[in-house]
Tab-separated table of C-alpha atoms in Angstrom:
chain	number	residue	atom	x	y	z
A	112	UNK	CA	129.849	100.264	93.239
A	113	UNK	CA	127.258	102.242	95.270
A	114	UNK	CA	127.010	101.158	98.989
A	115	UNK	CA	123.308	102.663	99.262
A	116	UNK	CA	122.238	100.164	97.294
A	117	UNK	CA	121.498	96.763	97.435
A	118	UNK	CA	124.149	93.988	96.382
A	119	UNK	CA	127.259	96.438	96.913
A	120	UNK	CA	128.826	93.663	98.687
A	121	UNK	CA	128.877	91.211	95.826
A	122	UNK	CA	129.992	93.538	94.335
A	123	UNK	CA	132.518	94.686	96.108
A	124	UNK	CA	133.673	91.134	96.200
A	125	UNK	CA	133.768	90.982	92.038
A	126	UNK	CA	136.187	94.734	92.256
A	127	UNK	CA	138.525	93.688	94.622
A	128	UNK	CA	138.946	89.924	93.533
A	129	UNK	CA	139.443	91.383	89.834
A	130	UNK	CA	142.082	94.643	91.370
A	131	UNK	CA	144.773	92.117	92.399
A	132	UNK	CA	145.373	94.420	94.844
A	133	UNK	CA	147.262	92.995	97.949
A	134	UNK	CA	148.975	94.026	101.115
A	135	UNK	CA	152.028	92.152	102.557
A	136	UNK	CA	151.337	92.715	106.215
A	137	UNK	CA	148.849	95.056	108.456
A	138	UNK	CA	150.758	97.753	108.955
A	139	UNK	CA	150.750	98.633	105.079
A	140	UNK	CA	146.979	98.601	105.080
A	141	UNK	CA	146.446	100.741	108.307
A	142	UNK	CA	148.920	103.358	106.662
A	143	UNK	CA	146.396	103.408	103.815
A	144	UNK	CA	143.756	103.728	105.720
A	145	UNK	CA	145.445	106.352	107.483
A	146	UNK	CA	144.476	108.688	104.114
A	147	UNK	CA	140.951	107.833	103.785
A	148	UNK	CA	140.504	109.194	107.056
A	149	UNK	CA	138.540	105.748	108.315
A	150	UNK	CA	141.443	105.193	111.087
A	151	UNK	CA	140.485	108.692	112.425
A	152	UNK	CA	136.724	108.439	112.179
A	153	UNK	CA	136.642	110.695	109.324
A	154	UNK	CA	135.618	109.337	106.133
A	155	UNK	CA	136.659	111.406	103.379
A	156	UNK	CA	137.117	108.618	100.601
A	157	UNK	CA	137.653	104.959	99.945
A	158	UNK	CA	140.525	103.505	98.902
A	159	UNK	CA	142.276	103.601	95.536
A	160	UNK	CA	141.485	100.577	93.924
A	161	UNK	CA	137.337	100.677	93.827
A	162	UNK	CA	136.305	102.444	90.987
A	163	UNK	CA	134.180	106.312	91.834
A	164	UNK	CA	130.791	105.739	89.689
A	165	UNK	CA	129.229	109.055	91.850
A	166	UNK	CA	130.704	111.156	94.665
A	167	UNK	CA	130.109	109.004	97.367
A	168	UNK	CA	128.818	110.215	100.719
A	169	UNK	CA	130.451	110.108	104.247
A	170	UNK	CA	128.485	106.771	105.031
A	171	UNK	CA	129.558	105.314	101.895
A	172	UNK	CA	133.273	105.829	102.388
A	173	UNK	CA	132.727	104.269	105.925
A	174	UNK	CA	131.045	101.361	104.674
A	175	UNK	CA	133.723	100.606	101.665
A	176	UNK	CA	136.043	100.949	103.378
A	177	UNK	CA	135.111	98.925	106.389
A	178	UNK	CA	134.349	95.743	104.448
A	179	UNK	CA	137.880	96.645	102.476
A	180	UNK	CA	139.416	96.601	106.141
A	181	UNK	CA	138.133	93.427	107.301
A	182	UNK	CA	138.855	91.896	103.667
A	183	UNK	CA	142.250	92.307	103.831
A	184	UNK	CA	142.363	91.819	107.550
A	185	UNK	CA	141.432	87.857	106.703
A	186	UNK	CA	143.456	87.797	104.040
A	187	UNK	CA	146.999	89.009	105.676
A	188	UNK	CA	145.417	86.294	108.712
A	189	UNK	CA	144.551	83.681	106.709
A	190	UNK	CA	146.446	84.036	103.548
A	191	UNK	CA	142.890	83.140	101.838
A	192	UNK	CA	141.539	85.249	99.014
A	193	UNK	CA	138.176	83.363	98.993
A	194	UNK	CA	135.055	85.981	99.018
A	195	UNK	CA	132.870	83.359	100.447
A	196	UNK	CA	135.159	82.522	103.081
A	197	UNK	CA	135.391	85.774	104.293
A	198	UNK	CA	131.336	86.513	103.878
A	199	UNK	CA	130.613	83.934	106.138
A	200	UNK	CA	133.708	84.253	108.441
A	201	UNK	CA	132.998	87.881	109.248
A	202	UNK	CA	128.930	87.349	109.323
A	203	UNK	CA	130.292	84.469	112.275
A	204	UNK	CA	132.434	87.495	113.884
A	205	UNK	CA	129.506	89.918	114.330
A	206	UNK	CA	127.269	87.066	115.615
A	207	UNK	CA	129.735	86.300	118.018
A	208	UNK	CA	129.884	90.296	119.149
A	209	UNK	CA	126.358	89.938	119.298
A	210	UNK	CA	126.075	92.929	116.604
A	211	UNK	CA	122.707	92.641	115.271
A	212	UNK	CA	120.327	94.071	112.789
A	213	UNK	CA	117.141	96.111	112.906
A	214	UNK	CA	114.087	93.694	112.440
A	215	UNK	CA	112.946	95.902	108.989
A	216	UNK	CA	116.230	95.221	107.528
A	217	UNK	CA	115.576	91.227	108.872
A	218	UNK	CA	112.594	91.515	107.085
A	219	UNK	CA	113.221	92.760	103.522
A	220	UNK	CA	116.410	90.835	103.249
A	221	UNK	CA	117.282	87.330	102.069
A	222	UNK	CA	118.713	85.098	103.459
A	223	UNK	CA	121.978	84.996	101.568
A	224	UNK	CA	125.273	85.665	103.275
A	225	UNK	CA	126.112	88.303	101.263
A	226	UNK	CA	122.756	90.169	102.194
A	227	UNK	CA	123.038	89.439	105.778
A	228	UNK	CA	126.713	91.232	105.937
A	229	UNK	CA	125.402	94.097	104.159
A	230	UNK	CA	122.650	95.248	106.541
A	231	UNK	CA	125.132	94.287	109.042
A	232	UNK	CA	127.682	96.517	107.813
A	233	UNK	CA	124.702	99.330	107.572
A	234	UNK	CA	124.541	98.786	111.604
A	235	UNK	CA	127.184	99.672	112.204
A	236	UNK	CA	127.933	102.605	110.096
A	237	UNK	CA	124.866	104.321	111.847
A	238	UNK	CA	124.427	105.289	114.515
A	239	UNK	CA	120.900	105.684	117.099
A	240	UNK	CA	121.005	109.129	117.351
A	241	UNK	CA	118.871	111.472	119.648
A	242	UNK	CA	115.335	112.889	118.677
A	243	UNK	CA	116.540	116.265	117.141
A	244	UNK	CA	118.453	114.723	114.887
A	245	UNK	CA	116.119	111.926	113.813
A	246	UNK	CA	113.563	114.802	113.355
A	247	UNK	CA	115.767	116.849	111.127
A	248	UNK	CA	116.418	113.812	108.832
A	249	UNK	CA	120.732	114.029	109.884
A	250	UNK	CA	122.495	110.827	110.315
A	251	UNK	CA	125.653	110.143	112.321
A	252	UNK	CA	128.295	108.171	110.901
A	253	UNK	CA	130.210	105.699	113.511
A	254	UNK	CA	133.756	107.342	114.676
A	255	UNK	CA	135.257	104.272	115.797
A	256	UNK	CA	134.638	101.577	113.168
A	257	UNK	CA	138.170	101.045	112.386
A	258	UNK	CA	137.690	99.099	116.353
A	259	UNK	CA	135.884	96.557	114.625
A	260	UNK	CA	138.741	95.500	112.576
A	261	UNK	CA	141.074	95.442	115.539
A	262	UNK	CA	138.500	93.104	117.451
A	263	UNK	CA	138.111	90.712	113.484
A	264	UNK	CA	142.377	90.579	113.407
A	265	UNK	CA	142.213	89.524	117.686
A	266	UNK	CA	139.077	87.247	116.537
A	267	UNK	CA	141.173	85.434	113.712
A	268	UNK	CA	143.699	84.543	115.922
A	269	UNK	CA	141.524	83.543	118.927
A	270	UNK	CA	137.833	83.481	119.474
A	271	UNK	CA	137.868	83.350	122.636
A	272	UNK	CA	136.969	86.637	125.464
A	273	UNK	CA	136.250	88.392	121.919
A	274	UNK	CA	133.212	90.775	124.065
A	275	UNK	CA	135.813	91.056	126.743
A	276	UNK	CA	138.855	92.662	124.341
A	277	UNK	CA	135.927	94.224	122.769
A	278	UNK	CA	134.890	95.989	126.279
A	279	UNK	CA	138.522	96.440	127.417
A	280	UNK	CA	139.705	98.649	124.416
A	281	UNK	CA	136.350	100.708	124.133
A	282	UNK	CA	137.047	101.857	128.072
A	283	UNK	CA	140.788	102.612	126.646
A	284	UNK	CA	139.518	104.771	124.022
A	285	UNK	CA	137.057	107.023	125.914
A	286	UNK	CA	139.336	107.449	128.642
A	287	UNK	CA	142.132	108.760	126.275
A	288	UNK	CA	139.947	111.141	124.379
A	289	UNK	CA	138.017	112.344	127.645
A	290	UNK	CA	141.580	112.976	129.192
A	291	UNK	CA	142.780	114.394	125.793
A	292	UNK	CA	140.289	117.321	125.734
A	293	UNK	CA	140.544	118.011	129.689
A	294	UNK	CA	144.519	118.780	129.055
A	295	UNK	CA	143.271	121.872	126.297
A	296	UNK	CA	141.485	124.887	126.763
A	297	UNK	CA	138.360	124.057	125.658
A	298	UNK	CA	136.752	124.605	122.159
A	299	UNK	CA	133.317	125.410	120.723
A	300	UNK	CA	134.120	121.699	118.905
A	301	UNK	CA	134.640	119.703	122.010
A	302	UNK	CA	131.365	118.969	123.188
A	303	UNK	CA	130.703	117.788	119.722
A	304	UNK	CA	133.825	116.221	119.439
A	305	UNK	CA	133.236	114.018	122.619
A	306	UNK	CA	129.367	113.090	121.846
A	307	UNK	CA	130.973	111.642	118.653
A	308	UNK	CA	132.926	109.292	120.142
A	309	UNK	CA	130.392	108.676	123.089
A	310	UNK	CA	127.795	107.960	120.223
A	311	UNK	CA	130.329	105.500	118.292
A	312	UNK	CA	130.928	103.347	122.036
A	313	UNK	CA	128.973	99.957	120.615
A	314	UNK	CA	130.443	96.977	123.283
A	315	UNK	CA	130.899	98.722	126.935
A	316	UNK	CA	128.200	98.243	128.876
A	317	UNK	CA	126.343	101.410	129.451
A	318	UNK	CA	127.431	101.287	134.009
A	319	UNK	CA	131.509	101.539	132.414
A	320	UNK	CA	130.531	105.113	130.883
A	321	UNK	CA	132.535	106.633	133.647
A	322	UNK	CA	135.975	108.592	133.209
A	323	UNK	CA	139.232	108.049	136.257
A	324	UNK	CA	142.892	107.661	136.721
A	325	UNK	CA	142.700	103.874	136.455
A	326	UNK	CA	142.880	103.674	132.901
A	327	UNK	CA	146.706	104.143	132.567
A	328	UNK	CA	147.521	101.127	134.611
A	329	UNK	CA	145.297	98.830	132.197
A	330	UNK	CA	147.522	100.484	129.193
A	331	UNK	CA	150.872	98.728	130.181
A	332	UNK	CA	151.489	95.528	127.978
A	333	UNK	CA	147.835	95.063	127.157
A	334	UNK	CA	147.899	95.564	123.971
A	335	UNK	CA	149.933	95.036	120.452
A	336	UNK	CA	152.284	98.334	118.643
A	337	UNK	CA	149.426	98.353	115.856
A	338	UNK	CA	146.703	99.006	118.646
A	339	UNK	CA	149.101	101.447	120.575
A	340	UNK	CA	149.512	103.453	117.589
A	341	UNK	CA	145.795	103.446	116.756
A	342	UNK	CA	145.234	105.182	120.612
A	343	UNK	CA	148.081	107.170	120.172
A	344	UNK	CA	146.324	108.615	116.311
A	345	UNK	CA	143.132	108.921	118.571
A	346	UNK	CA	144.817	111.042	120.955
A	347	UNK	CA	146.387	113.282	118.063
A	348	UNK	CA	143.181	113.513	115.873
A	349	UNK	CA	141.807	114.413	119.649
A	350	UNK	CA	144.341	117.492	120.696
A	351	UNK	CA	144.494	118.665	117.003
A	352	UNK	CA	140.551	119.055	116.049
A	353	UNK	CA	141.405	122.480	116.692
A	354	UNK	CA	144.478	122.984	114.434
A	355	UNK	CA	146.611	123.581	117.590
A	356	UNK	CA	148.537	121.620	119.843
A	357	UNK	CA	149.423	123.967	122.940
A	358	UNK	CA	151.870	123.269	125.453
A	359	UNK	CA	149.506	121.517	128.060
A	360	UNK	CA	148.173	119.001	125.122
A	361	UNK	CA	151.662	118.357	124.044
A	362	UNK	CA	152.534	117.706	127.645
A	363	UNK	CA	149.886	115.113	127.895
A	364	UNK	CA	150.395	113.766	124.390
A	365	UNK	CA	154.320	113.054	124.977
A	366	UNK	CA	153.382	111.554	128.579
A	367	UNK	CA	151.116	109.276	127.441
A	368	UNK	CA	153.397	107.663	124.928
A	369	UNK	CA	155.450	105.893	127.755
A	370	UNK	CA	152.222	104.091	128.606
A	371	UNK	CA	151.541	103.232	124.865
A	372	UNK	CA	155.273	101.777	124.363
A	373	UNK	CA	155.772	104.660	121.646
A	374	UNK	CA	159.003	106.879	120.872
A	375	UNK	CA	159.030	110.975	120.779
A	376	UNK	CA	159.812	109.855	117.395
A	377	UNK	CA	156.863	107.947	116.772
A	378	UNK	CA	154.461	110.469	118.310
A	379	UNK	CA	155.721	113.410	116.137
A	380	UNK	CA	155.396	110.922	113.274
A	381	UNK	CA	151.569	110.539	114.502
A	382	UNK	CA	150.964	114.700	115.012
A	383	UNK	CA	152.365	115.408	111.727
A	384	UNK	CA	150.469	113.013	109.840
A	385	UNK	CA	146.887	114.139	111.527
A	386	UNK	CA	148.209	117.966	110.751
A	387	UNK	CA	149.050	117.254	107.171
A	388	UNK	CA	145.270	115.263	106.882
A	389	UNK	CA	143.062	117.620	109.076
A	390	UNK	CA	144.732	120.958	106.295
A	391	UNK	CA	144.042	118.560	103.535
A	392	UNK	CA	140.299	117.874	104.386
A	393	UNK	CA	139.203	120.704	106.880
A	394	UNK	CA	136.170	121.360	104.994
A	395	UNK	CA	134.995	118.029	105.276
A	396	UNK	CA	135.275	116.948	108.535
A	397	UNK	CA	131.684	116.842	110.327
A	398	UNK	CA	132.286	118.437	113.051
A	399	UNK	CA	134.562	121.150	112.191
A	400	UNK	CA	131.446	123.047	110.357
A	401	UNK	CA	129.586	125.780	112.487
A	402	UNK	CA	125.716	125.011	111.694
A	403	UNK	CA	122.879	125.929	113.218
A	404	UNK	CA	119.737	123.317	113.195
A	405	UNK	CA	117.912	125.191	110.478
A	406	UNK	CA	121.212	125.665	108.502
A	407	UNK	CA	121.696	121.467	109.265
A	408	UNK	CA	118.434	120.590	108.118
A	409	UNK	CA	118.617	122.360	104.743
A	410	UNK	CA	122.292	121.374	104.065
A	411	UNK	CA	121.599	117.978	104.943
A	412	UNK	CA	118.152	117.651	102.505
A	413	UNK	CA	119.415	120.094	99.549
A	414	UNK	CA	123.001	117.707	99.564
A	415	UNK	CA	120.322	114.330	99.049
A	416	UNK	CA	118.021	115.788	96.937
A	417	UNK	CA	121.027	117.049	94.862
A	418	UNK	CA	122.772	113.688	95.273
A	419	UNK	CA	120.074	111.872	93.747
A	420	UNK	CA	118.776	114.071	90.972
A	421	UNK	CA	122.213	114.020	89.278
A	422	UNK	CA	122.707	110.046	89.936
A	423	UNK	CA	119.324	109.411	88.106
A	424	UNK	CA	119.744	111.892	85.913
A	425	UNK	CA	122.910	110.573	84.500
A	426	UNK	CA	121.374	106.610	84.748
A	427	UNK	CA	118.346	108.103	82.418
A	428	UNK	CA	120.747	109.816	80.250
A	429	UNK	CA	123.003	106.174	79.724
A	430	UNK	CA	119.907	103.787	79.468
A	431	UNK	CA	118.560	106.576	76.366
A	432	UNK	CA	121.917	106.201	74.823
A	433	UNK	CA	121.907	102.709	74.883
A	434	UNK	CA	118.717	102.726	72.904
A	435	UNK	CA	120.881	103.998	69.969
A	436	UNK	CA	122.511	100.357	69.484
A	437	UNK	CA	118.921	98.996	69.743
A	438	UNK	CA	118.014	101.178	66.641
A	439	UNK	CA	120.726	100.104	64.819
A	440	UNK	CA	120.176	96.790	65.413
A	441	UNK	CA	116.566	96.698	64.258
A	442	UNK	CA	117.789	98.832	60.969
A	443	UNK	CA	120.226	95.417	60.638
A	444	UNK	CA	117.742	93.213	61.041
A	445	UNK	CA	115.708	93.923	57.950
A	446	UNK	CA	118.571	92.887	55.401
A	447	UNK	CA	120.367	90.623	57.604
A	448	UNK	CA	119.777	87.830	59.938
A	449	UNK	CA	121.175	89.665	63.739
A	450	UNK	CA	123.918	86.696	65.410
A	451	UNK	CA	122.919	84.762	68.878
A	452	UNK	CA	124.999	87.782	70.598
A	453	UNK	CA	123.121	90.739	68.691
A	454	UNK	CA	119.843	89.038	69.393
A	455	UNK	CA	120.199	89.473	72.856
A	456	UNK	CA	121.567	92.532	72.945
A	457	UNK	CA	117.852	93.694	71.113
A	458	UNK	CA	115.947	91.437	74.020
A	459	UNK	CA	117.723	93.214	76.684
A	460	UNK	CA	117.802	96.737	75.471
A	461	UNK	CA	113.891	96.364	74.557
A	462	UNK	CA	113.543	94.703	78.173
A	463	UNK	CA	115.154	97.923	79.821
A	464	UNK	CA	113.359	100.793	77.714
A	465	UNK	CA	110.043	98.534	78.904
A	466	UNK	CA	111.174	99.205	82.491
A	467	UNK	CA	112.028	102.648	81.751
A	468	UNK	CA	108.645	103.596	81.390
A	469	UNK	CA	107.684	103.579	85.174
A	470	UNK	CA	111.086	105.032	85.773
A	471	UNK	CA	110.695	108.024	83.777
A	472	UNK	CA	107.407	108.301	85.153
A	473	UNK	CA	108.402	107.863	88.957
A	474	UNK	CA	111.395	110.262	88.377
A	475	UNK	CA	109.041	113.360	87.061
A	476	UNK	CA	106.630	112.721	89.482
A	477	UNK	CA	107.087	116.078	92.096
A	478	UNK	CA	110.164	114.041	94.868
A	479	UNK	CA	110.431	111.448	91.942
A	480	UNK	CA	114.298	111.586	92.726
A	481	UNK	CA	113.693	110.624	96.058
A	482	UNK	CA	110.620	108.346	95.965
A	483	UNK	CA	112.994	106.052	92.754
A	484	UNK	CA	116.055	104.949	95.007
A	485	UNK	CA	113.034	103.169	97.318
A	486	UNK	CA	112.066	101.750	94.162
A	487	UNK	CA	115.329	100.386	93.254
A	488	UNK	CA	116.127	99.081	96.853
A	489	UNK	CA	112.601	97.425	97.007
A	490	UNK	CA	111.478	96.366	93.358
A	491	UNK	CA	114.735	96.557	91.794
A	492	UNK	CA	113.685	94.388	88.658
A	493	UNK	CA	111.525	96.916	87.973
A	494	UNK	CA	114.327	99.596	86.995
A	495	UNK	CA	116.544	99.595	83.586
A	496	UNK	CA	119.942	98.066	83.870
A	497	UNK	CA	121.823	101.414	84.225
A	498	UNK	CA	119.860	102.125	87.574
A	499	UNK	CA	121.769	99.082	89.048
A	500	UNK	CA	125.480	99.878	89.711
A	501	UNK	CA	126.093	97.174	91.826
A	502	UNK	CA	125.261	94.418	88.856
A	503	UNK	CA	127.696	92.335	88.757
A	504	UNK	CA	128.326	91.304	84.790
């Protein structure tokens, strides 16, 4: 499955229908989203069960495991494992959120619910960020996505105020993290830390971007132990960005648990699992690396370029291969009639080397690794089968 390309929520839908994979309640599938990093807003990996075809990127992880989120979400609601349920349930959530897509992606993409949740998805993955960053060609990946699947689970159960909930928890959240970092000496990764989650706010109106003391009262009994112990990982991931916790943060930390209905037990349960994850994944976590702009720009283009010469490489290398069976086949053919299944086989292996033509000749082309992806998302008949790794068999 490769989320940067087209039809990677169909097929999504084929890998996790076929995985059997199941969880008995919520809690089991926030604990395992708890390792990917996606409660945290750092997306190191999907989960287990979807196959790795490539190393996928930080946008990819967010997007898999989003839609694996709000899957299993309906499915512990609803006790319904039907894709096209949940398709069209969850393309019904956004429109009620009022979540919308850019009018290119409303453009180039069908009208098929499957489609429509993908560029959806891609909305809200990334995020409008400011000139610099557009100019340098950088993208930043939504910190708070794993709020989407808290307002889907409220939505399931009742439709109604979902904007309101929506707005209510957003103000929560900044308020906690704003607090968080005032409590600590501060940190060259602060600032960056607290754009992030300013950048990820997608439902509070822009005139509730303000910080005060009011925030604990609207904690008390607002809000269910899965959604205090999301705030309370917040708060952690918060204090802990710098691998410390010093005695003013803990102070905070352990004083804020009364409002969140959480134990000391509970909250050292929280710290210690954010410890453990931030010295198992240090080096990948955004904004824990030192860069200047010029260092940015050329990490960020020398990681795509790379990404996508040794992706196509390895899809020109497997379609080649396959044209050994095709040989073989054609050898058989002289001194035996081929069966119905071996005759196709020859039709659609002669099909694909037809294709690969332009796509040998597009990927030697000087930025042919970058210029064939566009190819693939726009004329993706064009391309040989093993271009496609969200064809679903």
């Amino acid at each position: 499955m490769n989320p940067s390309s087209s039809g990677w929520i169909d097929k999504f839908g084929q890998t996790v229908t076929n995985s059997g994979v199941t969880y008995s309640n919520f809690n089991d599938l926030y604990r395992s989203l708890c390792t990917t990093g996606f409660i945290y807003g750092i997306h190191v990996k999907w989960l287990d069960f979807i196959p790795i075809t490539h190393t996928p990127t930080e946008d990819e992880n967010a997007k898999a495991n989003l839609i694996s989120a709000l899957y299993f979400t309906y499915v512990i609601a609803y006790n319904d494992k039907n894709y096209s349920n949940f398709v069209e349930k969850t393309n019904h959530f956004y429109e009620a959120l009022g979540v919308d897509s850019s009018f290119f992606d409303k453009v180039f993409t069908s009208s098929k619910a499957s489609n429509k949740l993908e560029i959806l998805i891609k909305s809200r993955v990334f995020l409008e960020d400011n000139l610099i960053n557009k100019t340098f060609g950088s993208t930043v990946t939504n910190t708070l996505l794993f709020v989407d699947v808290l307002i889907f689970k409220r939505f399931l159960q009742d439709e109604k105020d979902i904007k309101k909930y929506a707005e209510e928890l957003e103000y929560i959240l900044i308020n906690l993290v704003h607090h968080t970092l005032n409590s600590k000496h501060q940190q060259k990764y602060d600032e960056r830390l607290s754009y992030l989650f300013i950048a990820s706010l997608s439902f509070l109106p822009d005139d509730y971007h303000h910080f005060d003391a009011q925030y604990r009262a609207r904690l008390i009994d607002k809000f269910t132990p899965i959604e205090y112990q999301y705030l309370m990982d917040i708060i952690c991931v918060t204090a802990w960005e710098d691998l410390t916790l010093d005695y003013k943060e803990s102070e905070f930390v352990f004083g804020i648990a009364n409002d969140l209905n959480l134990s000391k037990k509970e909250v050292k349960n929280s710290i210690e699992k954010v410890a453990v994850f931030f010295k198992e994944n240090a080096k990948k976590i955004p904004h824990l690396k030192d860069h200047n702009l010029a260092e940015k720009f050329y990490d960020n283009t020398s990681k795509f370029a790379n990404k996508l010469i040794l992706r196509n490489s390895k899809r020109l290398q497997k379609e080649l291969s396959e044209s050994k069976e095709l040989v073989a086949l054609i050898s058989k053919s002289t001194v035996t009639n081929l069966s119905v299944e071996e005759k196709r086989k020859v039709q659609n292996q002669l099909l694909d080397i037809f294709k690969s033509i332009p796509s040998l000749a597009i990927f030697m082309l000087p930025g042919g690794a970058i210029l064939l992806p566009i190819f693939i998302k726009l004329i993706p008949k064009l391309l040989p089968s093993s271009f496609d790794e969200n064809r679903i068999e």
